[in-house]
Short mmCIF file of C-alpha atoms in Angstrom, two decimals:
data_model
loop_
_atom_site.label_atom_id
_atom_site.label_comp_id
_atom_site.label_asym_id
_atom_site.label_seq_id
_atom_site.Cartn_x
_atom_site.Cartn_y
_atom_site.Cartn_z
CA MET A 599 96.34 129.47 74.44
CA ASN A 600 93.18 127.41 73.89
CA THR A 601 90.59 129.48 75.76
CA THR A 602 87.70 127.27 74.61
CA ILE A 603 88.54 124.62 77.24
CA ASN A 604 87.41 125.52 80.77
CA LEU A 605 86.02 123.85 83.89
CA PHE A 606 82.63 123.40 82.21
CA THR A 607 83.82 121.72 79.02
CA PRO A 608 82.68 118.06 79.02
CA VAL A 609 85.51 115.53 79.03
CA GLN A 610 85.99 111.80 78.43
CA LEU A 611 87.48 110.02 81.44
CA GLY A 612 88.08 106.38 80.61
CA SER A 613 84.67 105.01 79.69
CA TYR A 614 82.79 107.94 81.27
CA THR A 615 81.72 111.22 79.68
CA LEU A 616 81.85 113.81 82.45
CA PRO A 617 79.65 116.95 82.24
CA ASN A 618 82.43 119.14 83.67
CA ARG A 619 86.11 119.01 84.62
CA ILE A 620 85.56 119.76 88.30
CA VAL A 621 86.71 116.86 90.52
CA MET A 622 85.91 116.56 94.20
CA ALA A 623 89.31 115.69 95.68
CA PRO A 624 89.67 112.85 98.20
CA MET A 625 89.51 114.32 101.70
CA THR A 626 89.75 112.57 105.07
CA ARG A 627 86.58 113.38 107.05
CA LEU A 628 86.50 110.59 109.68
CA ARG A 629 82.73 110.03 109.96
CA ALA A 630 82.76 106.23 109.62
CA ILE A 631 81.49 104.42 112.73
CA ASP A 632 83.59 101.34 113.59
CA ASN A 633 85.25 101.94 110.18
CA ILE A 634 81.89 101.29 108.43
CA PRO A 635 80.44 103.91 106.04
CA ASN A 636 76.94 105.10 106.93
CA ALA A 637 73.88 107.11 105.87
CA LEU A 638 75.44 110.42 106.95
CA MET A 639 78.35 109.80 104.58
CA ALA A 640 75.88 108.92 101.82
CA THR A 641 74.17 112.29 102.29
CA TYR A 642 77.51 114.12 102.23
CA TYR A 643 78.69 112.60 98.98
CA ALA A 644 75.27 112.80 97.29
CA GLN A 645 75.13 116.53 98.07
CA ARG A 646 78.27 116.94 95.95
CA ALA A 647 77.21 114.77 93.01
CA SER A 648 77.29 117.70 90.56
CA ALA A 649 81.07 117.32 90.43
CA GLY A 650 82.28 115.76 87.20
CA LEU A 651 83.85 113.09 89.40
CA ILE A 652 83.92 112.43 93.15
CA VAL A 653 86.92 110.64 94.68
CA THR A 654 86.21 109.37 98.19
CA GLU A 655 88.32 109.82 101.28
CA CYS A 656 91.17 107.36 101.83
CA THR A 657 89.74 103.90 102.49
CA ALA A 658 91.70 101.14 104.23
CA VAL A 659 92.31 97.85 102.39
CA SER A 660 92.99 95.93 105.62
CA PRO A 661 92.80 96.33 109.42
CA LEU A 662 96.58 96.96 109.50
CA SER A 663 96.18 99.94 107.17
CA LEU A 664 93.93 101.96 109.51
CA GLY A 665 95.97 105.08 110.16
CA TYR A 666 93.17 107.17 111.70
CA MET A 667 90.22 106.74 114.00
CA ASN A 668 86.83 106.61 112.26
CA CYS A 669 88.22 106.20 108.75
CA PRO A 670 86.32 103.79 106.48
CA GLY A 671 87.51 100.44 105.21
CA ILE A 672 86.65 98.21 102.23
CA TYR A 673 87.61 94.75 103.57
CA THR A 674 84.40 93.49 105.25
CA GLU A 675 80.87 92.75 104.08
CA ALA A 676 79.54 95.46 106.42
CA GLN A 677 81.86 98.02 104.84
CA ILE A 678 80.81 96.99 101.32
CA ALA A 679 77.16 97.41 102.34
CA GLY A 680 77.92 100.80 103.89
CA TRP A 681 79.63 102.02 100.74
CA ARG A 682 76.68 100.74 98.69
CA LEU A 683 74.55 103.33 100.53
CA VAL A 684 76.99 105.97 99.29
CA THR A 685 77.24 104.86 95.66
CA ASP A 686 73.46 104.43 95.37
CA ALA A 687 72.89 107.93 96.74
CA VAL A 688 75.45 109.51 94.39
CA HIS A 689 74.14 107.65 91.35
CA GLN A 690 70.56 108.69 92.16
CA GLN A 691 71.80 112.28 91.85
CA GLY A 692 73.49 111.53 88.50
CA GLY A 693 77.04 111.54 89.86
CA ARG A 694 80.12 109.37 89.33
CA ILE A 695 82.27 108.21 92.23
CA PHE A 696 85.65 106.45 92.57
CA LEU A 697 86.85 104.84 95.80
CA GLN A 698 90.34 105.76 97.00
CA LEU A 699 92.22 102.59 98.03
CA TRP A 700 94.74 103.25 100.80
CA HIS A 701 97.26 101.63 103.09
CA SER A 702 98.70 103.96 105.73
CA GLY A 703 101.94 102.01 106.22
CA ARG A 704 104.07 103.64 108.90
CA ILE A 705 101.49 106.41 109.44
CA ALA A 706 99.62 104.44 112.07
CA HIS A 707 100.08 103.46 115.72
CA PRO A 708 99.69 100.27 117.79
CA ALA A 709 96.79 101.97 119.63
CA LEU A 710 94.92 101.98 116.29
CA LEU A 711 96.04 98.50 115.21
CA GLY A 712 95.08 96.26 118.12
CA GLY A 713 98.56 96.55 119.58
CA GLU A 714 100.42 95.57 116.40
CA LEU A 715 103.26 97.68 115.05
CA PRO A 716 102.61 99.52 111.79
CA VAL A 717 104.39 98.09 108.74
CA ALA A 718 106.55 99.92 106.19
CA PRO A 719 109.28 99.27 103.62
CA SER A 720 111.93 100.02 106.25
CA ALA A 721 112.04 100.46 110.01
CA ILE A 722 112.17 104.26 109.76
CA ALA A 723 109.66 106.31 111.76
CA GLY A 724 107.61 109.01 110.11
CA VAL A 725 107.66 112.51 111.57
CA GLY A 726 104.48 113.64 113.32
CA SER A 727 101.69 112.50 115.60
CA LEU A 728 98.26 110.86 115.43
CA HIS A 729 95.05 110.93 117.45
CA THR A 730 94.29 107.56 119.03
CA PRO A 731 91.70 106.29 121.53
CA THR A 732 94.28 106.95 124.25
CA GLY A 733 95.11 110.49 123.13
CA LYS A 734 97.56 112.16 120.76
CA VAL A 735 100.78 110.18 120.30
CA SER A 736 103.98 110.47 118.27
CA LEU A 737 104.56 108.08 115.39
CA GLU A 738 106.47 104.96 116.39
CA THR A 739 109.16 103.13 114.41
CA PRO A 740 107.36 100.67 112.12
CA ARG A 741 108.24 97.07 111.43
CA ALA A 742 109.93 96.49 108.06
CA LEU A 743 107.85 94.20 105.86
CA GLU A 744 109.37 90.83 105.00
CA THR A 745 109.66 90.26 101.26
CA LYS A 746 107.05 87.48 101.31
CA GLU A 747 104.53 89.74 103.06
CA ILE A 748 104.46 92.29 100.23
CA ALA A 749 102.49 89.97 97.94
CA GLU A 750 99.84 89.74 100.66
CA ILE A 751 99.42 93.52 100.64
CA VAL A 752 99.21 93.58 96.83
CA GLU A 753 96.39 91.04 97.20
CA GLN A 754 94.65 93.27 99.77
CA PHE A 755 94.62 96.11 97.22
CA ARG A 756 93.25 93.73 94.57
CA GLN A 757 90.53 92.49 96.92
CA GLY A 758 89.74 96.10 97.89
CA ALA A 759 89.21 96.92 94.21
CA ALA A 760 86.95 93.87 93.81
CA ASN A 761 84.99 94.92 96.89
CA ALA A 762 84.68 98.46 95.48
CA LEU A 763 83.21 96.98 92.31
CA GLU A 764 80.72 95.01 94.42
CA ALA A 765 79.84 98.20 96.34
CA GLY A 766 78.84 99.92 93.10
CA PHE A 767 81.76 102.28 92.56
CA ASP A 768 82.51 103.57 89.06
CA GLY A 769 86.24 103.01 89.59
CA VAL A 770 89.06 103.31 92.10
CA GLU A 771 91.98 105.64 92.78
CA LEU A 772 95.19 104.25 94.28
CA HIS A 773 96.56 106.50 97.03
CA GLY A 774 100.23 106.77 96.10
CA ALA A 775 100.75 110.15 97.77
CA PHE A 776 101.20 112.01 101.06
CA GLY A 777 103.64 109.65 102.75
CA TYR A 778 101.46 106.54 102.96
CA LEU A 779 102.60 103.01 102.09
CA ILE A 780 102.90 103.24 98.29
CA ASP A 781 104.73 106.58 98.61
CA GLN A 782 106.94 105.09 101.33
CA PHE A 783 108.14 102.44 98.87
CA LEU A 784 108.74 104.99 96.09
CA GLN A 785 110.90 107.52 97.95
CA ASP A 786 114.42 106.68 99.12
CA GLY A 787 114.02 108.68 102.35
CA SER A 788 111.63 106.00 103.61
CA ASN A 789 112.75 102.97 101.59
CA GLN A 790 116.21 101.63 102.40
CA ARG A 791 115.51 97.99 101.56
CA THR A 792 118.17 95.75 99.99
CA ASP A 793 115.82 93.23 98.35
CA LYS A 794 114.01 93.58 95.00
CA TYR A 795 111.75 96.29 96.46
CA GLY A 796 114.56 98.68 97.42
CA GLY A 797 117.64 100.44 96.08
CA SER A 798 117.17 101.46 92.44
CA VAL A 799 114.15 103.47 91.32
CA GLU A 800 113.06 100.39 89.34
CA ASN A 801 113.02 98.35 92.56
CA ARG A 802 111.34 101.07 94.62
CA SER A 803 108.59 101.31 91.98
CA ARG A 804 108.00 97.56 91.93
CA PHE A 805 105.37 97.50 94.71
CA LEU A 806 103.31 100.27 93.09
CA LEU A 807 103.40 98.61 89.67
CA GLU A 808 102.41 95.23 91.15
CA VAL A 809 99.45 96.92 92.84
CA VAL A 810 98.45 98.68 89.60
CA GLU A 811 98.62 95.40 87.70
CA ALA A 812 96.51 93.61 90.32
CA VAL A 813 93.88 96.34 90.56
CA THR A 814 93.49 96.92 86.83
CA GLY A 815 92.96 93.17 86.47
CA VAL A 816 89.79 93.41 88.57
CA TRP A 817 88.02 95.16 85.70
CA GLY A 818 89.07 92.80 82.91
CA GLY A 819 92.64 94.05 82.65
CA ALA A 820 91.53 97.53 81.56
CA GLY A 821 92.92 100.55 83.37
CA GLU A 822 90.15 102.90 82.30
CA ARG A 823 88.43 102.66 85.70
CA VAL A 824 91.62 102.99 87.76
CA GLY A 825 93.38 106.25 88.63
CA ILE A 826 96.39 106.98 90.80
CA LYS A 827 97.38 109.92 92.96
CA LEU A 828 101.04 110.96 93.36
CA SER A 829 102.71 113.83 95.22
CA PRO A 830 106.33 114.35 94.07
CA SER A 831 106.73 117.45 96.28
CA ASN A 832 105.17 116.00 99.41
CA THR A 833 107.06 116.47 102.68
CA PHE A 834 104.23 115.32 104.98
CA TYR A 835 105.32 112.98 107.78
CA GLY A 836 109.00 113.58 107.01
CA MET A 837 108.92 112.29 103.43
CA TYR A 838 111.72 113.08 100.99
CA ASP A 839 113.55 111.65 98.01
CA SER A 840 117.12 112.40 96.95
CA ASN A 841 116.01 112.95 93.32
CA PRO A 842 112.21 113.31 93.07
CA LYS A 843 112.30 114.39 89.42
CA GLU A 844 114.14 111.21 88.41
CA THR A 845 112.08 108.96 90.70
CA PHE A 846 108.67 110.22 89.63
CA SER A 847 109.61 110.55 85.96
CA TYR A 848 110.42 106.85 86.00
CA VAL A 849 107.18 106.03 87.83
CA VAL A 850 104.96 108.08 85.49
CA ASN A 851 106.64 106.58 82.41
CA ALA A 852 106.10 103.09 83.83
CA LEU A 853 102.38 103.84 84.34
CA ASN A 854 101.80 104.78 80.69
CA PRO A 855 101.28 101.20 79.38
CA PHE A 856 98.39 100.60 81.80
CA ASP A 857 96.04 103.07 80.02
CA LEU A 858 94.81 104.37 83.37
CA ALA A 859 91.69 106.50 83.73
CA TYR A 860 93.90 109.31 85.01
CA LEU A 861 96.97 110.46 86.90
CA HIS A 862 96.16 112.79 89.81
CA MET A 863 99.15 115.05 90.54
CA MET A 864 99.53 117.14 93.68
CA GLU A 865 101.25 120.51 93.61
CA ALA A 866 103.50 121.56 96.50
CA ASN A 867 101.74 123.32 99.36
CA GLU A 868 103.00 125.80 101.94
CA VAL A 869 104.22 123.02 104.25
CA ASP A 870 106.24 121.37 101.48
CA LEU A 871 107.73 124.66 100.30
CA SER A 872 108.78 125.69 103.81
CA THR A 873 110.34 122.33 104.73
CA ARG A 874 112.85 121.73 101.92
CA GLU A 875 113.47 122.53 98.27
CA VAL A 876 110.87 120.63 96.25
CA MET A 877 109.55 120.37 92.69
CA ASN A 878 107.36 123.39 91.98
CA PRO A 879 105.29 123.45 89.84
CA VAL A 880 104.58 119.75 89.34
CA THR A 881 101.77 119.36 86.82
CA PRO A 882 103.30 121.01 83.72
CA TYR A 883 106.45 118.89 84.03
CA PHE A 884 104.62 115.55 84.20
CA ARG A 885 102.17 116.66 81.51
CA GLN A 886 105.05 116.08 79.09
CA ILE A 887 105.57 112.49 80.33
CA PHE A 888 102.12 111.05 81.03
CA LYS A 889 100.25 109.96 77.91
CA GLY A 890 96.77 109.91 79.46
CA THR A 891 94.31 112.13 81.31
CA LEU A 892 95.87 114.36 83.97
CA ILE A 893 94.11 115.79 87.03
CA THR A 894 95.85 118.57 88.96
CA ASN A 895 95.30 119.60 92.59
CA GLY A 896 96.78 122.40 94.65
CA GLY A 897 94.74 125.27 96.01
CA TYR A 898 92.96 126.08 92.75
CA GLU A 899 90.04 128.50 92.48
CA ARG A 900 87.66 129.11 89.57
CA GLN A 901 90.00 131.36 87.57
CA THR A 902 93.25 129.46 88.20
CA GLY A 903 91.44 126.23 87.34
CA ASP A 904 90.26 127.67 84.03
CA ASP A 905 93.77 129.01 83.37
CA ILE A 906 95.61 125.69 83.70
CA LEU A 907 93.04 123.97 81.48
CA ALA A 908 93.33 126.71 78.85
CA LYS A 909 97.12 126.21 78.81
CA ASN A 910 96.53 122.45 78.29
CA ASP A 911 98.72 121.67 81.31
CA ALA A 912 95.93 119.49 82.76
CA ASP A 913 92.61 117.93 81.71
CA LEU A 914 90.69 118.25 84.98
CA VAL A 915 91.13 120.13 88.27
CA SER A 916 90.33 118.73 91.71
CA PHE A 917 89.11 120.91 94.56
CA GLY A 918 89.28 120.05 98.25
CA LYS A 919 88.31 122.55 100.94
CA LEU A 920 86.05 124.48 98.57
CA PHE A 921 83.97 121.31 98.16
CA ILE A 922 83.78 120.83 101.93
CA ALA A 923 81.99 124.16 102.33
CA ASN A 924 80.17 124.31 98.97
CA PRO A 925 78.21 121.17 98.11
CA ASP A 926 77.04 122.91 94.92
CA LEU A 927 80.51 124.18 93.98
CA PRO A 928 80.07 123.73 90.18
CA LYS A 929 76.91 125.86 90.19
CA ARG A 930 78.58 128.54 92.31
CA PHE A 931 81.53 128.61 89.91
CA GLN A 932 79.24 128.77 86.89
CA THR A 933 77.17 131.65 88.27
CA ASN A 934 80.09 133.45 89.98
CA ALA A 935 78.16 133.16 93.25
CA GLN A 936 79.69 133.86 96.64
CA LEU A 937 81.39 130.84 98.23
CA ASN A 938 80.82 129.54 101.74
CA THR A 939 83.95 129.56 103.92
CA PRO A 940 85.13 126.17 105.25
CA ASP A 941 85.51 125.83 109.02
CA PRO A 942 88.66 123.80 109.85
CA ARG A 943 87.38 123.16 113.39
CA THR A 944 84.74 120.78 112.01
CA PHE A 945 86.78 119.01 109.31
CA TYR A 946 87.09 115.90 111.51
CA ALA A 947 84.09 116.35 113.84
CA PRO A 948 82.07 113.21 114.65
CA ASP A 949 78.69 114.38 113.37
CA ALA A 950 76.82 116.38 110.69
CA THR A 951 78.20 119.71 111.89
CA GLY A 952 80.51 121.13 109.23
CA TYR A 953 79.78 118.06 107.09
CA THR A 954 76.27 118.04 105.63
CA ASP A 955 74.98 121.38 106.96
CA TYR A 956 76.72 123.85 104.61
CA PRO A 957 74.02 125.75 102.68
CA PHE A 958 73.29 125.35 98.97
CA LEU A 959 72.55 128.43 96.86
#
C-alpha cells in the first residue's frame, strides 16, 4: 500500500496542477433565477475555492433539458454572463472550476418545458416525481426522439461547451449519470430503440461518444479539459441495465482514446443497494479499465478518502454534502477540525439560508 499518496498530495489533472485531491462534487442547489446564475451563486462557489477542483451543479444545454425549477442553463447570453460572475469569483480565490453539462431527458415535465413533452431514447416513463410551478407531479411518459433529432442534441452539448469556454470555465464535465439523457441512452432499461442508437451496447453508447467527440473538439480536439460522470449502479428514477458490468466496461474502454481529463465514477448508495442487485464496489473494477485519471464519489470521509487513494484505486475523491456544510472542507480535513452538519431542509431553498451562511473555521 502506497501510504505517501493522500488527499493533500498535489496531482496533475489534464493541463492543471491541483494543490490537493479533494473535488467538490456537482450538486443540484436550485438558486438560479429564471435559470440564470447570479451573485449569490458566485459567493457560494468562491467560498469553496480551496477544493482542488470544483464541478458545478447540473447545467442545462437547452430549454428542453430543464428538469428542475431554478436550475441554471448555459444556452443564452444572460446565462453566460451569469456564469462569468461565478468563474471570476472562483479564480480570484485561486480555484479551478468545471461546468457540468446536462440534459435531463425524460426526467422533466411539460409544466417545466412550456407544455412540451420531455424527450428520451424511448417512450418509457421514469419512476418518481418532480416539483413544478403547479405543484409536485409524477413523471410523464416522454416522447421518443426521432433519429434526426439526436444530432441536434449533440450540437446543443457542443454549443454548451463553447459557451462554458466563453464564460471562463477551466473545463466541462458531461453528466452521464443518475438517469438523465446520456444515461438513458446507455442502459437497456430505458433504451429500447431499433435504430443505430439502440439495441447493442455499441449502439447504445453511440450518443455518448458523439457528444464526447463534439465537446472535446471545442478545445482544439484535446480531451484534457473534459471529464465525464458515470453511475453504473444507479437506480434513480427507475434506471436499470440487464448487464451493467458489460455495458459500462464497453463504455469506459471506448472513452480511453479521448484522453479525457478524468472519469468520475459513482459508487452505489443506500437507494441503489435496496432497490436491486447492483455493482458494488464500482471504482476498483473500472480502475483496471480506464487508462486516465479516476475520481471516485460515494459517501467518503477524510479517512476513507485517504484509504482509497493509498490503495491506488482512485486518483481523486469528490465530496458532496460535506462541502455543502463546510466551505473550508480541505482546511478542516487537514487540521482534523470538527465538521459542520448539513441541513437537508435547506438544500434546495431559494435564498442564502443553508447555502452561503455555513461558518468557516
